[in-house]
Short mmCIF file of C-alpha atoms in Angstrom, two decimals:
data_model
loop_
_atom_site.label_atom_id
_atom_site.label_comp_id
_atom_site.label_asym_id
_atom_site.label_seq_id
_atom_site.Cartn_x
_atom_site.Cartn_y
_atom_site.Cartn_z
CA UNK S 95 120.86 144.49 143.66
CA UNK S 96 119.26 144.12 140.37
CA UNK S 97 116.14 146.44 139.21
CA UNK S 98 113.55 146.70 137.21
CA UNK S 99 115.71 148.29 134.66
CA UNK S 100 117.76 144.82 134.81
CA UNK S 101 115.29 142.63 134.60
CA UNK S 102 113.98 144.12 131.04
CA UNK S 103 117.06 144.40 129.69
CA UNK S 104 117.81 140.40 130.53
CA UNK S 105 114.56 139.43 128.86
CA UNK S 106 114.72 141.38 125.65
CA UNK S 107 118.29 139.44 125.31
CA UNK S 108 116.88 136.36 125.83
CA UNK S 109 114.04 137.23 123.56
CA UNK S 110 116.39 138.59 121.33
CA UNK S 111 118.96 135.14 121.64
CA UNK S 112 115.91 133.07 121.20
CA UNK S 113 114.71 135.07 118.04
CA UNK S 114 118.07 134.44 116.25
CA UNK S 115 117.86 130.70 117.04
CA UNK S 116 115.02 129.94 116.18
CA UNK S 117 115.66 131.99 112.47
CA UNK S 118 118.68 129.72 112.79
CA UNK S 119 116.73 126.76 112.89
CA UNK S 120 114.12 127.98 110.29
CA UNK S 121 116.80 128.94 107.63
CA UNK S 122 118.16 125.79 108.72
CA UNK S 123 114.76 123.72 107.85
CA UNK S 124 113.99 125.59 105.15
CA UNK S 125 117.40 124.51 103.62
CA UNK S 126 117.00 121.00 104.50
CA UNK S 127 113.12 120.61 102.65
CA UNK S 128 114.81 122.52 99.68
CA UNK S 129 117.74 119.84 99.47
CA UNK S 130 114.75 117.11 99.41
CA UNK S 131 112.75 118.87 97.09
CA UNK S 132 115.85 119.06 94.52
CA UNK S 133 117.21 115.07 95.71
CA UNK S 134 113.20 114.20 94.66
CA UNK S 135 113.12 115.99 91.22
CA UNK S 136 116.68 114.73 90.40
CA UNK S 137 115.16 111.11 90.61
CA UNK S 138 111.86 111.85 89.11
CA UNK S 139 114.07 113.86 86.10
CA UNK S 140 116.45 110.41 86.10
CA UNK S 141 113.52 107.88 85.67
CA UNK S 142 111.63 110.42 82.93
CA UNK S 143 114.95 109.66 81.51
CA UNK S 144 115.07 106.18 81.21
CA UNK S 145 111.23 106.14 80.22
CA UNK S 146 111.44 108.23 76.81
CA UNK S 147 112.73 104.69 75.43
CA UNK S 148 109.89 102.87 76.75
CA UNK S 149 107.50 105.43 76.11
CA UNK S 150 109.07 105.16 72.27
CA UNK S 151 108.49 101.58 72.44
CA UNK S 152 104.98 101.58 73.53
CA UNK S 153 104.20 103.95 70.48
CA UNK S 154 106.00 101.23 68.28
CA UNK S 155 103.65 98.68 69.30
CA UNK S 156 100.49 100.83 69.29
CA UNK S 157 101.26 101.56 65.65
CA UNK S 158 101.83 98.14 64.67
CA UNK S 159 98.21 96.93 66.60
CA UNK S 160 96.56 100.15 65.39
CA UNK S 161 98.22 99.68 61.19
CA UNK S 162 94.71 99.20 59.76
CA UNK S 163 93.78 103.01 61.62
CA UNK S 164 96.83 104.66 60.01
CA UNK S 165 98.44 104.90 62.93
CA UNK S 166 101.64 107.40 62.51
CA UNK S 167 103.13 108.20 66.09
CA UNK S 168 106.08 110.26 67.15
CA UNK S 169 107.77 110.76 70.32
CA UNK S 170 109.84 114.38 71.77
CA UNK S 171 111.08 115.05 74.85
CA UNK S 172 110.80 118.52 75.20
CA UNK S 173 111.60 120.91 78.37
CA UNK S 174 109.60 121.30 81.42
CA UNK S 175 106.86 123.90 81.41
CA UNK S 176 106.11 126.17 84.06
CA UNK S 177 104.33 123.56 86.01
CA UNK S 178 105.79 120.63 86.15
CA UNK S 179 109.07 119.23 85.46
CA UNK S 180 109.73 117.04 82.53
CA UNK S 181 107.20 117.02 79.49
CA UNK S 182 106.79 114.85 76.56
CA UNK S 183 104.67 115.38 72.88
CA UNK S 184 103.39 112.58 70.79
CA UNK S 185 102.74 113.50 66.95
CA UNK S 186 101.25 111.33 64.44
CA UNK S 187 98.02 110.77 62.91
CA UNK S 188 95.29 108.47 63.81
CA UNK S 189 92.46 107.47 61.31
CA UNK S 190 94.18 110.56 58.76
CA UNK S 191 93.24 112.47 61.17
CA UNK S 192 96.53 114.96 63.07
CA UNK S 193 97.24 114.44 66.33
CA UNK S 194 99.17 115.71 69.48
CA UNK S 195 99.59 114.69 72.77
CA UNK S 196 101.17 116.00 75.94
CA UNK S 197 102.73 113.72 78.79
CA UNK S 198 103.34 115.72 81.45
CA UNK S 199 105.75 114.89 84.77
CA UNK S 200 104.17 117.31 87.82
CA UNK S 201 106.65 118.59 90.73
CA UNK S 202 104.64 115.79 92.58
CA UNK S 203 106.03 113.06 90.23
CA UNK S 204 102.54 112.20 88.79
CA UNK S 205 102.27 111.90 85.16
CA UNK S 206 98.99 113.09 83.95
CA UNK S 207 98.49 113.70 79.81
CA UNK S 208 96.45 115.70 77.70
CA UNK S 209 95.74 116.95 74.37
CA UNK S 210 98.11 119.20 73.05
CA UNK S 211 95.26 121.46 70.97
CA UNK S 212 93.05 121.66 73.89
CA UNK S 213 95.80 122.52 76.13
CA UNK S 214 97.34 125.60 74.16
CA UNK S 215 93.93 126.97 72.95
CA UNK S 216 91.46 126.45 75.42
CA UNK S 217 94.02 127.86 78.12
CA UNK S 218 92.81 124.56 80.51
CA UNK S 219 94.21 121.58 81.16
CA UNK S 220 91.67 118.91 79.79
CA UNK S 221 93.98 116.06 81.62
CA UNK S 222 93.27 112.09 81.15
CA UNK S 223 91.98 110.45 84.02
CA UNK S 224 94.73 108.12 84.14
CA UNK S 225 97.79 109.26 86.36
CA UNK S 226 100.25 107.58 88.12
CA UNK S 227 103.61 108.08 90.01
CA UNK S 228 106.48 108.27 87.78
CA UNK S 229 109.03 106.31 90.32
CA UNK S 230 106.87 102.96 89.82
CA UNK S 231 105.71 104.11 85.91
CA UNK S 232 105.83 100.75 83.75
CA UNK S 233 105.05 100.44 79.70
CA UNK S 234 101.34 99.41 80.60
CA UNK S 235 100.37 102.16 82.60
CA UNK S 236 102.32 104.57 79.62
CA UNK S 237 100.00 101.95 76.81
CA UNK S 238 96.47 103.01 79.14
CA UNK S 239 97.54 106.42 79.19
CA UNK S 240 98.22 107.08 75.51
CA UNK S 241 94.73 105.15 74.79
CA UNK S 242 92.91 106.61 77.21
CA UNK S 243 94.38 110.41 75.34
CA UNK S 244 93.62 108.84 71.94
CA UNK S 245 90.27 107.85 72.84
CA UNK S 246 90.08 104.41 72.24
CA UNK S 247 87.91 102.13 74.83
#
């Protein structure tokens, strides 16, 4: 016949059995979101990818409409910073005036932009209010964004 002794001794095994399962299971989840995380940046990274060329060509045509302002502009796909994952710099001048710009791909896949000066020297991110996702990002939303950083109404 079983005593107290026992009966202990069975549940702390089947507290210690269901501790190990359920680390199991939360190594097990924690690998899974991980695997999603990297499958989601991999496909943001791709499409950044593909959009340097339009974001090029949306600079082209800005500098043609904008040749009476001296418009000079300049495209670089540089690395990721610390906070996001993909991050682009426009050079140029506007009016004879410098200029640089910072498109910037979040781990979220939102593309948010700012200016480059206020960004470095002011330590805070002065951001446009124009984002949007990069999986549906199109030249017109890239054309709003660049204005919207350059000032222009």
């Amino acid at each position: 016949m079983p005593g107290p002794a026992d009966e202990r001794i069975k549940r702390y095994l089947e507290r210690r059995d269901k501790e190990a399962a359920d680390k199991v299971m939360a190594e097990a989840e924690t690998a899974r979101l991980e695997e999603e995380r990297r499958v989601r940046v991999a496909r943001f990274l791709d499409k950044w990818s593909d959009d340097t060329h339009v974001i090029t060509e949306v600079l082209v045509d800005l500098q043609k409409k904008l040749a009476a302002a001296r418009a000079r502009f300049y495209f670089q796909d540089v690395d990721e910073g610390e906070k996001e994952i993909a991050r682009g710099r426009i050079t140029g001048e506007l009016d004879g005036e410098p200029l640089e710009l910072t498109l910037i791909v979040g781990h979220d896949g939102t593309i948010q932009g700012g200016k480059s000066s206020q960004l470095v020297h002011s330590g805070i991110r002065l951001v446009s209010p124009t984002t949007f996702p990069i999986l549906t990002a199109n030249a017109g939303e890239y054309e709003a964004l660049i204005l919207d950083l350059l000032g222009l109404d």
